[in-house]
Short mmCIF file of C-alpha atoms and ligand atoms in Angstrom, two decimals:
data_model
loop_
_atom_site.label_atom_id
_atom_site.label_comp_id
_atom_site.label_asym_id
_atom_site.label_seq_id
_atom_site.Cartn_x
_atom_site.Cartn_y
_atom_site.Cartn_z
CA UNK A 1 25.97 81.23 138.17
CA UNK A 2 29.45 81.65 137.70
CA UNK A 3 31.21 81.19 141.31
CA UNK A 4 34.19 83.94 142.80
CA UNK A 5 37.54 82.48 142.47
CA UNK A 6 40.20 83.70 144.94
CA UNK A 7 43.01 83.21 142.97
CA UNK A 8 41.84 84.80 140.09
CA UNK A 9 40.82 87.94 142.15
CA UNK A 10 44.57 87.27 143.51
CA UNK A 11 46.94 86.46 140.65
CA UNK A 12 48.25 90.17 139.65
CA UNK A 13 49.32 90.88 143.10
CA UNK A 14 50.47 86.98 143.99
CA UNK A 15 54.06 87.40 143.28
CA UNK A 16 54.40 90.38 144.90
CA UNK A 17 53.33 89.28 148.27
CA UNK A 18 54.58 85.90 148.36
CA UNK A 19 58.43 84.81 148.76
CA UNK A 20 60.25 82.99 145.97
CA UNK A 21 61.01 79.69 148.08
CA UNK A 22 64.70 79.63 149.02
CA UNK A 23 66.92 79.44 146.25
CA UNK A 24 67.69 75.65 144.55
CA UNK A 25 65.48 73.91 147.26
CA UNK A 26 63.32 72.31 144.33
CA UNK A 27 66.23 71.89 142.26
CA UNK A 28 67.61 69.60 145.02
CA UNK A 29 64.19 67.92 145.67
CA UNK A 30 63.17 67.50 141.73
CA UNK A 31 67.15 66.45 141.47
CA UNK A 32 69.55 65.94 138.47
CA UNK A 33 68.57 64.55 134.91
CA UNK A 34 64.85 65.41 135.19
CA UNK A 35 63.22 66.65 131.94
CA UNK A 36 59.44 66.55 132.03
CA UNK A 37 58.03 68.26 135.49
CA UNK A 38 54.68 69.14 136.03
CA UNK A 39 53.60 71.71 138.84
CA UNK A 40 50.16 71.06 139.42
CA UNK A 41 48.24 73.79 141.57
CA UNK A 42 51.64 75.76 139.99
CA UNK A 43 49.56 79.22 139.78
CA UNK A 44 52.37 81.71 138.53
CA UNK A 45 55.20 79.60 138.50
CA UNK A 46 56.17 81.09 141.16
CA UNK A 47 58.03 77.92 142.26
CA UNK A 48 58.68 76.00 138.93
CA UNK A 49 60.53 79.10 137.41
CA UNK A 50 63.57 77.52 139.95
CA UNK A 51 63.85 74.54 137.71
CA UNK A 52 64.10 76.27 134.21
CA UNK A 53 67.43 75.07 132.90
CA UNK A 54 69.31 72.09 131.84
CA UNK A 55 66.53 71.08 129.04
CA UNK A 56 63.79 70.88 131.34
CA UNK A 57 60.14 71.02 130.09
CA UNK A 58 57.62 72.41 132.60
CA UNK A 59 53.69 72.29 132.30
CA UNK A 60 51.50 74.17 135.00
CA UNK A 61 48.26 73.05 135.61
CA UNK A 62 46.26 75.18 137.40
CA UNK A 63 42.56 76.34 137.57
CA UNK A 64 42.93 79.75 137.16
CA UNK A 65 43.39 80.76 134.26
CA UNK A 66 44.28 84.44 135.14
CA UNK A 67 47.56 82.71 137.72
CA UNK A 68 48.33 81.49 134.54
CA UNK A 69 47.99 84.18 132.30
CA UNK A 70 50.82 85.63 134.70
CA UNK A 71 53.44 82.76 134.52
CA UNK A 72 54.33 84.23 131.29
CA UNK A 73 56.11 86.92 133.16
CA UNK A 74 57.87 84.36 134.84
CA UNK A 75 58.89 82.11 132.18
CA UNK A 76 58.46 79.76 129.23
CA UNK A 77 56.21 77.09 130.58
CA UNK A 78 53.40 75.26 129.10
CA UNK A 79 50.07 76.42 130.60
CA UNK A 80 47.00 74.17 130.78
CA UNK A 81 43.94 75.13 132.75
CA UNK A 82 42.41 72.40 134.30
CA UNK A 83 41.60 70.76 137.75
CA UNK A 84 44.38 68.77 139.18
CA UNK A 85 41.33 66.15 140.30
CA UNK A 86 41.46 65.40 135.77
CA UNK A 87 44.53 65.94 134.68
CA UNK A 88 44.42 66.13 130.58
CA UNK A 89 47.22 63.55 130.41
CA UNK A 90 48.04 60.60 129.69
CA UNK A 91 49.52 58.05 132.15
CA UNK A 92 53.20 58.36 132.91
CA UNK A 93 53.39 61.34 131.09
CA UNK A 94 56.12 63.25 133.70
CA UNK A 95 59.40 62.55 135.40
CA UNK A 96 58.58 64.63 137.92
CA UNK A 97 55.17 66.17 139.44
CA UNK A 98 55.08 68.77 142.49
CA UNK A 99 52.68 70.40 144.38
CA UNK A 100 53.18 73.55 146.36
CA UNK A 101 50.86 75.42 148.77
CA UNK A 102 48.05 73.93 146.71
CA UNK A 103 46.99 70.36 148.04
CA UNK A 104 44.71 72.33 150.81
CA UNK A 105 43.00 74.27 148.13
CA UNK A 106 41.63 71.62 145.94
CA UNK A 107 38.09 70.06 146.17
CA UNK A 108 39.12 66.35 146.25
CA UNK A 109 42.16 66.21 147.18
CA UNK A 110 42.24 61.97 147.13
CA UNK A 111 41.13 62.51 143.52
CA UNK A 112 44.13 64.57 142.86
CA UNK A 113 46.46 62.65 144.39
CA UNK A 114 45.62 59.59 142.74
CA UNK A 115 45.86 62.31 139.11
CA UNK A 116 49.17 63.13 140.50
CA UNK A 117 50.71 59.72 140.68
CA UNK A 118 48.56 58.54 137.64
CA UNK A 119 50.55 61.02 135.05
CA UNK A 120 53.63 60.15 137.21
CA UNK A 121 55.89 58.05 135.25
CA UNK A 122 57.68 55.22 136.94
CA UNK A 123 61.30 56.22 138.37
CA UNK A 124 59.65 59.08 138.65
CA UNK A 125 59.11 61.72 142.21
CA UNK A 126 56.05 63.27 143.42
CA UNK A 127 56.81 65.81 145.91
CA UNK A 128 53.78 67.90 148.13
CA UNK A 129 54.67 70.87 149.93
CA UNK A 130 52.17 71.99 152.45
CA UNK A 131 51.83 74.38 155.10
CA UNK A 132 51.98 72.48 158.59
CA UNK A 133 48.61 72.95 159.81
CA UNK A 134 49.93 71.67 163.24
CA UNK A 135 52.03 74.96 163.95
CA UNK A 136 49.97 77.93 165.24
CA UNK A 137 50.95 80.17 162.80
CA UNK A 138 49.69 77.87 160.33
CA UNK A 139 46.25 77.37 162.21
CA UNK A 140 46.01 80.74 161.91
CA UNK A 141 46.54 80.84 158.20
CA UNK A 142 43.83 78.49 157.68
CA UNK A 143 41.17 80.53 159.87
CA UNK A 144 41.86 83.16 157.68
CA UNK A 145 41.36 81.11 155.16
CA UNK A 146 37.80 80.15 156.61
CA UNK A 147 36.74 83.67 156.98
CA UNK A 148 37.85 84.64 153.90
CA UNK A 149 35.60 81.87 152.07
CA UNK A 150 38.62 79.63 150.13
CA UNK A 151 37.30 76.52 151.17
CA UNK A 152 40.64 75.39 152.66
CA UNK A 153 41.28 72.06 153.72
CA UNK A 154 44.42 71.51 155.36
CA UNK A 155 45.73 67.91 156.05
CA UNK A 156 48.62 66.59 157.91
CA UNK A 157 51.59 64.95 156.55
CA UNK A 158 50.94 61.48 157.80
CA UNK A 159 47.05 62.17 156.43
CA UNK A 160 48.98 62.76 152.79
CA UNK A 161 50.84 59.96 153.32
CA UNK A 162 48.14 57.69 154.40
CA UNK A 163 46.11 58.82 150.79
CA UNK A 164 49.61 58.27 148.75
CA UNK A 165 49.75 54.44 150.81
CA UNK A 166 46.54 53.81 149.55
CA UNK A 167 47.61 54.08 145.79
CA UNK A 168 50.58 51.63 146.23
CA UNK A 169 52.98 54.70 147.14
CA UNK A 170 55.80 54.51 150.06
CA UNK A 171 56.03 58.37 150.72
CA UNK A 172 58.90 59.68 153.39
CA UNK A 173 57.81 62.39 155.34
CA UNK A 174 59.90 65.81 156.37
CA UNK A 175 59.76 69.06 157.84
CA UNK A 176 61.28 72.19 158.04
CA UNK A 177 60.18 74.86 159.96
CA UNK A 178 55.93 75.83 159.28
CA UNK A 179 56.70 73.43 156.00
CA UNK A 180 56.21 70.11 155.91
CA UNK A 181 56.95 67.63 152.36
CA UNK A 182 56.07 64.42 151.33
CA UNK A 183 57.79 63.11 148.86
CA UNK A 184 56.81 59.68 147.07
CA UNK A 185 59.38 58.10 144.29
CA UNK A 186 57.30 55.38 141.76
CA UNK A 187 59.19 52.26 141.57
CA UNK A 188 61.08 52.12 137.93
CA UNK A 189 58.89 49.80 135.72
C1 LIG B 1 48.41 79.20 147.02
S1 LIG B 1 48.40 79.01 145.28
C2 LIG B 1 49.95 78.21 145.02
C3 LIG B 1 50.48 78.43 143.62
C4 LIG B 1 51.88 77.87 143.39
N1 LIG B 1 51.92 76.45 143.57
C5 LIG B 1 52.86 78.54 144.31
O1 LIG B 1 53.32 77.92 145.27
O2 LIG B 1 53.15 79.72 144.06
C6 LIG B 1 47.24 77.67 145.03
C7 LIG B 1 46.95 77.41 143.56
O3 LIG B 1 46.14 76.24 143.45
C8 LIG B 1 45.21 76.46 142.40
N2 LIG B 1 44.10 75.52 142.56
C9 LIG B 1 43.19 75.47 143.57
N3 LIG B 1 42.36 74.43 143.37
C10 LIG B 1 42.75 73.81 142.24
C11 LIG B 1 42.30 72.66 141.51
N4 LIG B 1 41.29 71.93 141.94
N5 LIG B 1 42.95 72.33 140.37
C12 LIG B 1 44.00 73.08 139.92
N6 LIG B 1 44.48 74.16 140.57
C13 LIG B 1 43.87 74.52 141.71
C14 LIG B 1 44.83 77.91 142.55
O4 LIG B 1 44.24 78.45 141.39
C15 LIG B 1 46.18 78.53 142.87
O5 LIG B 1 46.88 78.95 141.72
#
């Protein structure tokens, strides 16, 4: 039986309801001379539509295929529907690989994490943005979450960390506000 996706059921009203994040914050994260960035979990493009100059090349992966169907309103990017726990490349493959508001939703999220820095190419930056579960407002995003059904599994920044350690990563930790990153850079080869 096929099963009820939420983001399907969400993705012509997403960009409506949701804030652009502040303007050239990924620009300064993803930094200069990038070309190949992939936002996995990247929905709409809501995010990734930021970092559409200077020759850049920008694949969302995402499960939803209608999320994706809409990032053609916001841009030229290439589209792939798949789970970020298999990512249908090859090792290496990106400069750059970000995840926004999207860790918490996935099944497995050690699988995807390790997909993540797998198709990361060395020299390369992985950067997570998550909502901080450990502010209340947060909390109470995720018991919506919970009553609403998404399956939501919110972890904390030194959990992500602790995965990205595991896989040979040295990730630096911040926060801003509800918001917390962790960014990881691969050694060069
Ligand atoms: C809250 S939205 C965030 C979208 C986008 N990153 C943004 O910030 O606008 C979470 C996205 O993760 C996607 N998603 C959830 N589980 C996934 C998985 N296992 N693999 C790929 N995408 C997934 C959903 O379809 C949805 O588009």
């Amino acid at each position: 039986m096929p099963s009820f996706d939420h983001f399907d059921f969400l993705a012509p009203w997403y960009d409506r309801f949701i804030d652009s994040p502040p303007d050239d914050l990924f620009l300064s994260l993803v930094g200069a001379g990038v070309r190949r960035v992939l936002d996995a979990g990247g929905g709409t493009g809501r995010v990734s539509r930021q970092l559409q100059a200077d020759g850049r090349w920008i694949a969302l992966a995402d499960s939803s295929i209608r999320m994706l169907r809409h990032a053609i309103l916001a841009g030229d990017f290439g589209r792939v529907g798949s789970q970020t726990e298999q990512l249908p490349f090859a090792a290496g493959s990106f400069d750059c690989v970000l995840m926004v508001d999207a860790l918490h939703h996935v099944q497995n999220q050690r699988q995807t994490l390790s997909e993540l820095w797998r198709v990361l190419a060395p020299g390369g930056r992985l950067i997570i943005e998550e909502p901080d579960i450990q502010r209340l407002p947060v909390k109470l995003i995720a018991l919506g979450e919970k009553l609403a059904l998404m399956h939501s599994h919110f972890l904390t920044a030194e959990q992500i960390a602790g995965l990205l350690r595991g896989l040979g990563a040295e990730p630096v930790i911040q926060h801003k506000e509800h918001t917390l990153w962790v960014l990881a850079d691969k050694p060069p080869a």
